[in-house]
Coordinates of C-alpha atoms in Angstrom, one line a residue:
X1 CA 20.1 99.7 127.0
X2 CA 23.6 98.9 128.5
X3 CA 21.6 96.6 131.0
X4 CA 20.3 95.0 127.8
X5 CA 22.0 90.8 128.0
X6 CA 21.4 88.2 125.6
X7 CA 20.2 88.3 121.9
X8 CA 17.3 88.6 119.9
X9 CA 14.7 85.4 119.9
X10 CA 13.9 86.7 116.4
X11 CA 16.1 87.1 113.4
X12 CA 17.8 90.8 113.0
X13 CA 16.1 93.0 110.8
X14 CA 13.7 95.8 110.7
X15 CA 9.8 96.3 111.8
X16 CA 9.0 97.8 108.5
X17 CA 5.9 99.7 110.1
X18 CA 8.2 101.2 112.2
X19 CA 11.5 100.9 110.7
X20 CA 12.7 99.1 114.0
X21 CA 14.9 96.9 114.7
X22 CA 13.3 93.6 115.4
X23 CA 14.1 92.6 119.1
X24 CA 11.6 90.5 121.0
X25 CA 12.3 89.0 124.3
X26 CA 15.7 89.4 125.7
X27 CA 16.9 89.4 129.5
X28 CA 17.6 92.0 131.6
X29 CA 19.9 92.9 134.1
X30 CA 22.0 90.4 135.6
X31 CA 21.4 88.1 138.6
X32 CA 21.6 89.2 141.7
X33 CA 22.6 92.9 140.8
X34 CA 21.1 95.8 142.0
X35 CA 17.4 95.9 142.0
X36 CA 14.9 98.4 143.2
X37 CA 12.3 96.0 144.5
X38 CA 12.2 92.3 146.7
X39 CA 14.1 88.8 144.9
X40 CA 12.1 86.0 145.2
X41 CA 12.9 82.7 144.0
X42 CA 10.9 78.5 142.9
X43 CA 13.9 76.2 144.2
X44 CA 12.4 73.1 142.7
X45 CA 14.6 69.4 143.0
X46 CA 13.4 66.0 142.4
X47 CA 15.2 63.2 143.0
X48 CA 12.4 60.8 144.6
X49 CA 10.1 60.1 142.2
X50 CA 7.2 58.6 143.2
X51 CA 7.9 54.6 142.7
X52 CA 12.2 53.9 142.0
X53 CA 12.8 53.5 138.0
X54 CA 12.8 57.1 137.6
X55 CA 14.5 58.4 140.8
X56 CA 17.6 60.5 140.4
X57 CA 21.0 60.7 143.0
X58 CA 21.0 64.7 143.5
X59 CA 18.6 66.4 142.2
X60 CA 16.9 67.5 145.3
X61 CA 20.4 68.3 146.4
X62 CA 20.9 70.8 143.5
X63 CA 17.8 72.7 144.4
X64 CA 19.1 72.9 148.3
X65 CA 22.6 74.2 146.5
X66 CA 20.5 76.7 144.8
X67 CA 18.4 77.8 147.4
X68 CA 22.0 78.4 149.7
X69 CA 23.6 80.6 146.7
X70 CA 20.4 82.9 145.9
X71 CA 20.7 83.1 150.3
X72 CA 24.6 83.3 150.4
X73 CA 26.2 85.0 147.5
X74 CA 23.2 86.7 145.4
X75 CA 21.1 88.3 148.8
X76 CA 17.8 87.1 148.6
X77 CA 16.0 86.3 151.5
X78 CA 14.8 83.4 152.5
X79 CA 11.3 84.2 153.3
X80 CA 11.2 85.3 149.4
X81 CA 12.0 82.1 148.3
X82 CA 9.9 78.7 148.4
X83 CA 12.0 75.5 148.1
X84 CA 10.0 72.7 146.6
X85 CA 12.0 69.2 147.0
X86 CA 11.1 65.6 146.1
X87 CA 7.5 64.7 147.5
X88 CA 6.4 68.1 148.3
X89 CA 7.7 68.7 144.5
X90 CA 4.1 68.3 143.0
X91 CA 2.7 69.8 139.8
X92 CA -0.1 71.2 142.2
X93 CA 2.6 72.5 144.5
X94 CA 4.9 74.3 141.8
X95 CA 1.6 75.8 140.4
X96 CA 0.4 77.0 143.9
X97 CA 4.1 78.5 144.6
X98 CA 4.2 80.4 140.9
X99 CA 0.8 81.7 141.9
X100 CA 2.0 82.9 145.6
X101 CA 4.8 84.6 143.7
X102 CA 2.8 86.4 141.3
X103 CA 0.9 88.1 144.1
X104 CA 3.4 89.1 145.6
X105 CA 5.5 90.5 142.7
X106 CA 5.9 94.5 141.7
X107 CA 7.4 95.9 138.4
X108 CA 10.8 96.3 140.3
X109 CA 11.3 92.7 141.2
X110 CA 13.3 89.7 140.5
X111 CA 12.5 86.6 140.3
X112 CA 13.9 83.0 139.4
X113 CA 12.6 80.0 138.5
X114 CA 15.2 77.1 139.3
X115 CA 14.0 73.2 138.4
X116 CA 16.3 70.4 138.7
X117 CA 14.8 66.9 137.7
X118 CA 14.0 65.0 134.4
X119 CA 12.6 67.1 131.4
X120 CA 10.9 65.3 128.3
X121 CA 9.5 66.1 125.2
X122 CA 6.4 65.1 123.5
X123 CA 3.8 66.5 121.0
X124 CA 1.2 67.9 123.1
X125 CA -1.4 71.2 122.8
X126 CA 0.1 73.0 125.3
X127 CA -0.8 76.7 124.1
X128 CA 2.5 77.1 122.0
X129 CA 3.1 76.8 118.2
X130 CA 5.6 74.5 118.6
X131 CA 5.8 70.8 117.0
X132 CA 7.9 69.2 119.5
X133 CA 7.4 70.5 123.2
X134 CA 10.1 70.4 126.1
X135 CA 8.7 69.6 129.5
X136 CA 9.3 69.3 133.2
X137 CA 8.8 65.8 134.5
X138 CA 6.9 66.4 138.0
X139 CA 4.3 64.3 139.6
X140 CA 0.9 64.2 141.5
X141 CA 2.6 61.6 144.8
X142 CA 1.7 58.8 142.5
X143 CA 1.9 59.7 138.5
X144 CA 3.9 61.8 136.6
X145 CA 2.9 64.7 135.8
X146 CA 4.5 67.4 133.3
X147 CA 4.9 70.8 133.1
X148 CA 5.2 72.1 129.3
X149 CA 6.9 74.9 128.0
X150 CA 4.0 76.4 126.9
X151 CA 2.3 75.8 130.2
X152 CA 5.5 77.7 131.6
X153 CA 4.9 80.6 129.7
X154 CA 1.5 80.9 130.5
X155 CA 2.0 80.4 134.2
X156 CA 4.8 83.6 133.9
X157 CA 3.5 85.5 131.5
X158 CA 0.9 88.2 133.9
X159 CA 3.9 89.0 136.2
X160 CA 4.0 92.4 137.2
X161 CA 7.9 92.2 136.4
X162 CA 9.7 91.3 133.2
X163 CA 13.0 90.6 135.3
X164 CA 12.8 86.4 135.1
X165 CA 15.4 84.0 135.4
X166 CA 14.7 80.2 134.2
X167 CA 17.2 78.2 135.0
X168 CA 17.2 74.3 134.4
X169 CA 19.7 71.5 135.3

């Protein structure tokens, strides 16, 4: 439990079946500590949009950054870790590097999901409860494309370990 970080998604109170306390999903560990298995890593950075009006100064830049500190300071290797920047930053691509992670994951793993671009929201039926969804502005090479939570979830959810970092910038 002391490995235990952040707080309960769900208010405090108890599972009156159980006479629990209420905890759904919280974090564990902390990045880059000790784990028993591999660290793999989704560096993801767009900048270059496809066309100009929505092209951004650095954010390809931020996921190079990223990809050095998960190297330099937190010990992953770089073989575990697929960098997806600007063109090569596809919805198609991100899906295919989630799905090579997946098979490769076991229980003791960490992994981290780092995207660096524009984010939206919209109404959309993207397998979630939610009235307003938050989404990942991606793209195909020629339209935008978007990844939304829900879809995020989905995509996550069948890992073999519950040790997941999203981080977004």
């Amino acid at each position: 439990d002391d490995l235990i970080k952040g707080k309960p998604t769900t208010p405090p109170g108890k599972d009156k079946k159980k006479d629990e306390p209420v905890v759904d999903e919280v974090a564990t560990g902390i990045l880059g500590g000790a784990v028993a298995g591999e660290k793999y890593a989704i560096d993801v950075g767009i900048c270059d949009y496809p066309g100009s009006v929505n092209d951004i100064c650095v954010s390809d830049g931020d996921a190079q950054n990223m990809n050095n500190a998960l190297i330099n300071i937190y010990g992953y290797n770089s073989e575990n870790i697929i960098l997806l920047r600007d063109m090569n930053a596809t919805y198609n691509n991100i899906l295919s590097a989630v799905d090579e992670v997946r098979a490769s994951v076991t229980v003791d793993d960490e992994v981290v999901f780092f995207f660096s671009g524009h984010g939206t929201t919209a109404r959309v039926n993207d397998g979630d409860r939610e009235k307003i969804d938050e989404g990942l502005v991606t793209h195909n090479g020629t339209n935008m494309q978007y990844i939304w939570d829900g879809q995020l979830k989905m995509w996550f959810s069948d890992f073999s370990t519950s040790r997941i970092a999203f981080v977004f910038d």
